[in-house]
Amino acid sequence: MEKPRAGKQRKWLIGLLMLIAVSALADAQSVYSRLRSLSFHKVEEYFFTAAPCTFAVNIEGIPPSDVTLYMNAIPDNVELLSIRKETYIPPAESSMGYGTHVVIVVRFSKSGAYRLFAADLQVKEGYFKVPFEVVHVYENTQVLKPELSVRFDSPSFPKQREMRLSAGEHVLYTVYIKYAADVQDLAWNIPENSLFKELRRYPVLDADAPKMNFSLDEVPVASFDWQPLFTGTHRLPPVEIVATAYNGSRSIVDFPSYTLTVLQAAEVEEESEEKISAFPEAFAAPDKQQPLSNSVEISDEDIQRLLELHKKERLSLPFLSRATVMRQEAELGLGLPAGRAEPSVPLFVILVVLVCITGLLSVFLFVIHRFPLALLCVIALVLLGMGAIINGHNVRTDYALFTGGEVLPIPEKDLSRGFSLQRGSVVRIVKQTDSWLYIVFNDTYGWVLKENIILIR
């Protein structure tokens, strides 16, 4: 009776051993599968050049004492900073015990896409290759500059840098910015031979808008409506945006260049009431200031008196004459703004003479080896030369008195709507044709007939 019982026990023992062996094999296979599926992932949301960049991987169920990691090769433009192991505590719902948290810190010297060579992982179960995910490295925020882009709102309008359209066609576009901490200011010059209007400003321009962190997203700044009125080749009107970079520097951001070819002139139609009300805004400065209205009737004699005062001011020395004060008092008395001081012709002549004398004196002092005095003369020569160049440019710039009439967006008499400018205003002449002058008053540009302008000489 004992033999059958002993044989039965042996069978149970063999079955138990087989069960233990199968369970151990399954566990080993599970560990092997988990180790084979490991990969390093980046820790920071964005990687930047010249900054520590971290990769990490969690190895569950294997303590740090059983883990060894090797980095046998490093790609170009990558520097290995450190490798460290830490105890990994799994989440409460995990059935795995404590494991190993491996951290690798590197630094990239150039921007671009990278995949590091796989690391060698050694555990009791053997050797494994642990790959790295592909990452994109961006320029360090300390050297990253804000960038502008343009999106056209018309679905049918082409998006390439060289475009074709008909005269009078509306071009609706929005300016976007990225890589900027904030946007400080927005301005533009009214383009000639066209209508231009700001449609919308976005929250990024608000004074209380929060600082922006690094992001790849483009943020809208403002939307515009531009309508070229004549055939020819035009450039999309540039918008000047002052933005702060992540390093705190502030600058005007470069506006992307778009070339538009206008193929044919559109037929001029009577504007609707809505367009008429919006038309004067095409000539308003970005700060929405309206032109001064006539508070005093300015006669031809007043214009002539202002002209004489301007000429007298040009022919006098600043700080030694009351010409500027007299002219400004006359302007204020006529309801005109007190304009800038006229450039002084005698001052320009004196500066030129001093430049010649200082130049000759510098040469003489160098010849007789009086180098300290010669150096002082050279410094004085440079300063006087800069003053002469600036003053000479101002003297050569054409300024004039506006005697009346309308300022038009295009040089055509038949245009029914224009921009009124106060008689006696001082305007700067930008260019001219046979019968027309293109002028600027403050930040407002437009065409006027030559007969409505008196040059200040």
XYZ file of C-alpha atoms in Angstrom:
457
model
C 0.000 0.000 0.000
C 2.966 2.411 0.532
C 4.284 2.286 -3.038
C 1.209 3.831 -4.754
C 1.133 6.615 -2.140
C 4.859 7.431 -2.646
C 4.417 7.507 -6.415
C 1.506 9.913 -6.069
C 3.600 12.300 -3.941
C 6.405 12.242 -6.487
C 3.943 13.224 -9.232
C 2.676 16.152 -7.154
C 6.252 17.269 -6.471
C 7.222 17.070 -10.148
C 4.103 19.059 -11.098
C 4.891 21.742 -8.524
C 8.478 22.044 -9.762
C 7.286 22.321 -13.350
C 4.804 25.001 -12.325
C 7.545 26.958 -10.565
C 9.839 26.624 -13.593
C 7.122 27.793 -15.989
C 6.299 30.754 -13.720
C 9.965 31.728 -13.473
C 10.328 31.428 -17.249
C 7.247 33.602 -17.749
C 8.594 36.218 -15.336
C 11.956 36.202 -17.087
C 10.223 36.548 -20.441
C 8.147 39.447 -19.058
C 11.269 41.214 -17.737
C 13.017 40.589 -21.048
C 10.074 42.058 -22.996
C 9.955 45.146 -20.748
C 13.681 45.752 -21.110
C 13.467 45.353 -24.864
C 10.701 47.991 -25.045
C 12.572 50.671 -23.085
C 13.464 53.998 -24.720
C 14.718 57.383 -23.535
C 12.291 60.300 -23.720
C 12.979 64.010 -23.294
C 12.058 65.612 -19.988
C 11.803 69.299 -20.981
C 9.085 70.388 -23.399
C 11.637 72.150 -25.635
C 15.373 71.617 -26.126
C 17.621 74.637 -26.764
C 21.233 74.990 -27.855
C 23.901 75.747 -25.214
C 21.561 74.548 -22.429
C 21.335 71.252 -20.475
C 18.840 68.889 -22.116
C 17.554 65.863 -20.172
C 16.525 62.376 -21.307
C 15.093 59.829 -18.856
C 13.795 56.241 -18.682
C 12.130 54.252 -15.899
C 13.140 50.593 -15.400
C 10.488 49.024 -13.194
C 11.227 46.149 -10.853
C 15.042 46.310 -11.126
C 17.011 48.143 -8.403
C 19.791 50.626 -9.292
C 22.451 48.204 -8.024
C 21.553 45.791 -10.841
C 21.657 48.433 -13.602
C 24.686 49.665 -15.546
C 24.410 52.062 -18.499
C 27.017 52.902 -21.158
C 27.097 55.661 -23.781
C 29.653 54.347 -26.277
C 29.194 56.986 -28.986
C 27.992 60.601 -29.130
C 26.835 62.344 -32.357
C 28.504 65.495 -33.633
C 27.444 68.771 -31.984
C 26.367 66.875 -28.848
C 28.205 66.929 -25.498
C 27.502 64.361 -22.754
C 27.197 66.177 -19.406
C 26.170 63.436 -16.967
C 24.564 60.022 -16.406
C 22.944 59.196 -13.073
C 20.756 56.502 -11.521
C 18.032 57.078 -8.953
C 15.560 54.835 -7.179
C 12.260 54.775 -9.016
C 9.100 54.580 -6.918
C 6.243 53.279 -9.053
C 2.648 54.546 -8.758
C 0.497 53.067 -5.998
C -1.604 51.072 -8.468
C 1.467 49.400 -10.009
C 2.219 45.788 -9.056
C 5.929 46.280 -9.700
C 8.385 46.944 -6.907
C 10.955 49.713 -6.709
C 12.954 50.220 -9.885
C 15.601 52.482 -11.442
C 15.214 55.985 -12.870
C 18.056 56.713 -15.345
C 18.795 60.329 -16.327
C 21.123 61.415 -19.150
C 21.959 65.117 -19.566
C 23.489 66.401 -22.823
C 24.126 69.757 -24.472
C 23.669 70.620 -28.165
C 25.831 73.194 -29.916
C 23.677 73.574 -33.043
C 19.952 73.618 -33.697
C 18.232 70.915 -35.728
C 16.760 67.409 -35.441
C 18.763 64.801 -33.496
C 18.558 61.137 -32.554
C 21.269 60.038 -30.109
C 22.925 56.655 -30.593
C 21.286 53.900 -28.536
C 22.710 53.379 -25.037
C 23.919 49.966 -23.770
C 21.984 48.737 -20.734
C 23.383 45.910 -18.625
C 21.213 44.082 -16.073
C 21.339 40.594 -14.656
C 19.253 39.372 -17.551
C 21.870 40.512 -20.071
C 22.612 43.427 -22.428
C 20.022 45.574 -24.173
C 20.004 48.547 -26.546
C 17.935 51.492 -25.322
C 17.125 53.944 -28.152
C 16.431 57.690 -27.870
C 13.441 59.488 -29.309
C 14.043 61.985 -32.116
C 14.126 65.540 -30.764
C 14.256 68.996 -32.338
C 16.690 71.467 -30.818
C 15.903 75.179 -31.128
C 18.213 78.170 -30.927
C 18.789 79.328 -27.383
C 16.190 81.868 -26.318
C 18.987 84.290 -25.421
C 19.888 84.625 -29.115
C 16.477 83.882 -30.632
C 14.967 86.882 -32.440
C 11.245 87.578 -32.948
C 9.886 86.720 -36.400
C 6.931 88.076 -38.375
C 4.760 86.214 -40.858
C 1.740 87.132 -42.977
C -1.430 85.177 -43.632
C -3.859 86.325 -46.299
C -7.504 86.128 -45.315
C -8.970 85.908 -48.823
C -9.405 82.190 -49.637
C -8.752 82.752 -53.345
C -5.647 84.870 -52.823
C -2.333 83.097 -53.577
C 0.159 82.596 -50.745
C 3.477 82.779 -52.592
C 5.882 85.720 -52.248
C 5.098 87.006 -55.787
C 1.391 87.539 -56.500
C -0.871 88.962 -59.182
C -4.128 90.861 -58.737
C -6.322 93.509 -60.323
C -6.186 97.186 -59.474
C -8.756 98.020 -56.819
C -8.844 94.486 -55.445
C -8.826 94.279 -51.654
C -5.937 92.420 -50.052
C -6.873 91.312 -46.539
C -4.038 90.014 -44.414
C -3.062 89.411 -40.805
C 0.418 89.861 -39.348
C 1.612 87.192 -36.888
C 4.612 87.104 -34.552
C 6.496 84.327 -32.771
C 9.600 84.041 -30.578
C 8.656 87.269 -28.773
C 8.127 87.927 -25.063
C 5.748 90.785 -25.839
C 4.816 93.359 -28.480
C 5.455 96.994 -27.595
C 4.223 99.071 -30.520
C 2.688 98.985 -33.990
C 3.057 101.593 -36.759
C 3.169 101.986 -40.531
C 3.503 104.583 -43.287
C 0.487 105.120 -45.513
C 1.483 103.664 -48.929
C 1.065 105.879 -51.980
C -1.355 105.209 -54.841
C -3.460 102.929 -52.653
C -5.914 102.758 -49.777
C -4.827 101.204 -46.507
C -6.795 100.520 -43.342
C -6.236 98.716 -40.061
C -9.119 96.315 -39.423
C -8.328 94.808 -36.039
C -5.805 94.717 -33.210
C -5.371 91.528 -31.179
C -4.906 91.173 -27.378
C -1.129 90.806 -27.690
C -1.016 94.608 -28.182
C -2.877 95.340 -24.948
C -0.818 97.211 -22.372
C -1.703 94.638 -19.698
C -1.060 91.582 -21.897
C 1.046 88.989 -19.989
C 4.560 88.086 -21.082
C 4.682 85.177 -23.523
C 6.780 82.089 -22.868
C 8.609 80.244 -25.626
C 6.208 78.654 -28.073
C 6.191 77.490 -31.678
C 2.740 79.001 -32.161
C 2.330 82.206 -34.153
C 0.372 84.894 -32.341
C -1.830 87.319 -34.352
C -0.946 91.011 -33.966
C -3.174 92.999 -36.339
C -5.230 92.674 -39.524
C -5.207 95.086 -42.477
C -7.034 95.907 -45.710
C -4.873 97.176 -48.574
C -6.254 98.260 -51.961
C -3.720 99.182 -54.699
C -5.322 101.555 -57.204
C -2.831 101.591 -60.101
C -1.151 98.996 -62.273
C 2.489 98.195 -61.715
C 4.676 96.333 -59.261
C 4.005 96.986 -55.588
C 5.323 95.754 -52.298
C 2.939 94.650 -49.579
C 2.858 97.646 -47.172
C 5.328 96.842 -44.364
C 4.190 97.131 -40.772
C 6.698 98.207 -38.123
C 6.325 96.125 -34.986
C 8.498 96.761 -31.937
C 8.854 93.563 -29.904
C 10.845 92.346 -26.926
C 12.947 89.216 -27.376
C 13.269 86.557 -24.679
C 16.631 88.037 -23.645
C 15.000 91.410 -22.946
C 16.294 93.292 -25.995
C 13.809 95.457 -27.893
C 13.901 96.068 -31.645
C 11.849 96.561 -34.809
C 11.091 93.130 -36.266
C 11.847 92.588 -39.965
C 8.696 92.487 -42.084
C 8.574 89.734 -44.755
C 8.735 90.972 -48.347
C 5.851 90.245 -50.728
C 5.802 91.528 -54.328
C 2.443 92.107 -55.990
C 1.900 92.768 -59.700
C -1.238 94.777 -60.450
C -2.417 93.773 -63.922
C -5.198 96.204 -64.798
C -6.826 99.317 -63.358
C -10.252 98.761 -61.855
C -13.110 101.042 -62.891
C -13.693 103.809 -60.320
C -17.175 103.450 -58.835
C -19.086 105.629 -56.438
C -18.224 104.636 -52.879
C -20.913 103.445 -50.515
C -21.601 105.397 -47.343
C -19.625 102.869 -45.331
C -16.565 103.171 -47.593
C -16.817 106.966 -47.604
C -16.814 107.068 -43.819
C -13.804 104.764 -43.734
C -11.882 106.558 -46.483
C -10.319 109.366 -44.378
C -8.929 106.732 -42.021
C -6.690 105.606 -44.854
C -4.755 108.823 -44.319
C -4.806 108.855 -40.537
C -1.656 108.203 -38.549
C -1.594 104.931 -36.564
C -2.483 106.826 -33.383
C -5.772 107.841 -35.051
C -5.086 111.586 -34.710
C -7.179 113.725 -37.061
C -5.798 116.755 -38.923
C -6.169 120.161 -37.365
C -9.208 122.113 -38.438
C -9.063 125.775 -39.389
C -9.768 127.804 -36.262
C -8.653 131.082 -37.941
C -9.152 132.116 -41.544
C -5.649 132.266 -43.026
C -5.311 134.798 -45.848
C -2.751 135.008 -48.640
C -1.050 137.815 -46.700
C -0.711 135.486 -43.685
C 0.836 132.810 -45.904
C 3.313 135.326 -47.297
C 4.213 136.538 -43.789
C 4.817 132.951 -42.635
C 6.992 132.352 -45.690
C 9.124 135.408 -44.897
C 9.512 134.310 -41.272
C 10.591 130.817 -42.363
C 13.151 132.286 -44.777
C 14.466 134.668 -42.109
C 14.827 131.758 -39.704
C 16.804 129.780 -42.264
C 19.202 132.697 -42.765
C 19.824 133.293 -39.051
C 21.978 131.573 -36.480
C 20.124 129.543 -33.839
C 20.338 130.810 -30.232
C 21.437 134.250 -31.536
C 18.178 135.278 -33.160
C 14.501 135.475 -32.232
C 13.460 134.352 -35.709
C 12.304 130.928 -34.517
C 10.298 132.397 -31.637
C 8.676 134.990 -33.921
C 7.700 132.402 -36.492
C 6.251 130.030 -33.851
C 4.268 132.872 -32.271
C 2.828 133.733 -35.690
C 1.831 130.092 -36.266
C 0.135 129.822 -32.880
C -1.696 133.084 -33.528
C -3.126 131.579 -36.739
C -4.210 128.355 -35.025
C -1.313 126.340 -36.495
C 0.952 124.057 -34.476
C 4.351 125.558 -33.649
C 6.567 123.664 -36.076
C 10.127 122.440 -35.775
C 13.056 124.840 -36.063
C 14.205 125.549 -39.600
C 17.707 124.350 -40.505
C 20.233 127.189 -40.410
C 22.157 127.896 -43.621
C 24.775 130.102 -41.850
C 25.356 127.342 -39.268
C 25.996 124.868 -42.091
C 28.523 127.265 -43.694
C 30.289 127.798 -40.350
C 30.490 124.064 -39.722
C 31.983 123.461 -43.173
C 34.597 126.189 -42.586
C 35.456 124.732 -39.159
C 35.792 121.252 -40.674
C 38.297 122.579 -43.217
C 40.273 124.512 -40.585
C 40.304 121.562 -38.146
C 41.373 119.185 -40.900
C 44.303 121.394 -41.924
C 45.286 121.932 -38.281
C 45.231 118.170 -37.628
C 47.575 117.549 -40.559
C 49.909 120.316 -39.409
C 50.063 118.974 -35.827
C 50.836 115.469 -37.089
C 53.613 116.833 -39.270
C 55.268 118.625 -36.312
C 54.706 115.523 -34.115
C 52.287 117.118 -31.673
C 50.319 113.900 -31.451
C 48.135 114.586 -28.354
C 46.919 117.891 -29.814
C 46.553 116.253 -33.219
C 44.365 113.542 -31.704
C 42.123 116.149 -30.079
C 41.831 117.923 -33.411
C 40.856 114.667 -35.126
C 38.114 114.084 -32.546
C 36.869 117.644 -33.065
C 37.036 117.078 -36.828
C 34.837 113.988 -36.572
C 32.260 115.740 -34.387
C 32.162 118.823 -36.591
C 31.947 116.654 -39.687
C 28.958 114.757 -38.296
C 27.264 118.041 -37.422
C 27.926 119.403 -40.898
C 26.512 116.269 -42.569
C 23.338 116.298 -40.454
C 22.808 120.030 -40.877
C 23.548 119.838 -44.598
C 20.992 117.071 -45.054
C 18.371 119.166 -43.265
C 19.216 122.235 -45.383
C 18.894 120.222 -48.619
C 15.557 118.659 -47.621
C 12.664 120.381 -49.370
C 10.029 121.869 -47.056
C 7.096 123.966 -48.186
C 3.973 125.816 -47.050
C 0.636 124.292 -47.989
C -1.672 126.990 -49.394
C -4.911 125.012 -49.603
C -6.713 122.285 -51.486
C -7.010 118.561 -50.876
C -4.397 115.887 -50.310
C -5.270 112.906 -52.516
C -4.211 109.240 -52.334
C -3.451 109.253 -56.063
C -2.446 112.100 -58.408
C -5.836 112.514 -60.120
C -8.026 115.664 -60.021
C -11.239 113.711 -60.607
C -10.962 111.800 -57.358
C -13.923 113.003 -55.300
C -12.622 112.278 -51.843
C -9.367 113.455 -50.304
C -7.790 114.611 -47.098
C -8.076 118.243 -45.927
C -4.950 119.904 -44.572
C -4.860 123.305 -42.897
C -3.531 126.261 -44.877
C -0.096 127.330 -43.702
C 0.983 123.846 -42.600
C 4.642 122.963 -43.199
C 4.977 119.815 -45.318
C 7.983 117.833 -46.516
C 8.253 117.052 -50.232
C 9.078 113.413 -50.918
C 8.960 113.366 -54.734
C 7.327 115.127 -57.640
C 5.918 114.754 -61.149
C 5.161 117.396 -63.768
C 2.082 118.739 -61.975
C 1.984 116.921 -58.640
C 4.011 116.721 -55.430
C 4.019 113.779 -53.027
C 4.152 115.277 -49.501
C 4.218 114.133 -45.890
C 2.695 115.951 -42.921
C 3.493 114.261 -39.594
C 2.743 110.605 -40.530
C 0.268 111.405 -43.308
C 1.229 111.053 -46.981
C -0.567 112.159 -50.154
C -0.477 113.961 -53.514
C -1.122 117.709 -53.983
C -0.978 120.019 -56.968
C 2.227 122.055 -57.329
C 0.177 125.250 -57.441
C -0.888 124.609 -53.817
C 2.696 124.521 -52.500
C 5.253 127.300 -51.836
C 8.819 126.125 -51.305
C 10.761 127.479 -48.331
C 14.195 128.523 -49.622
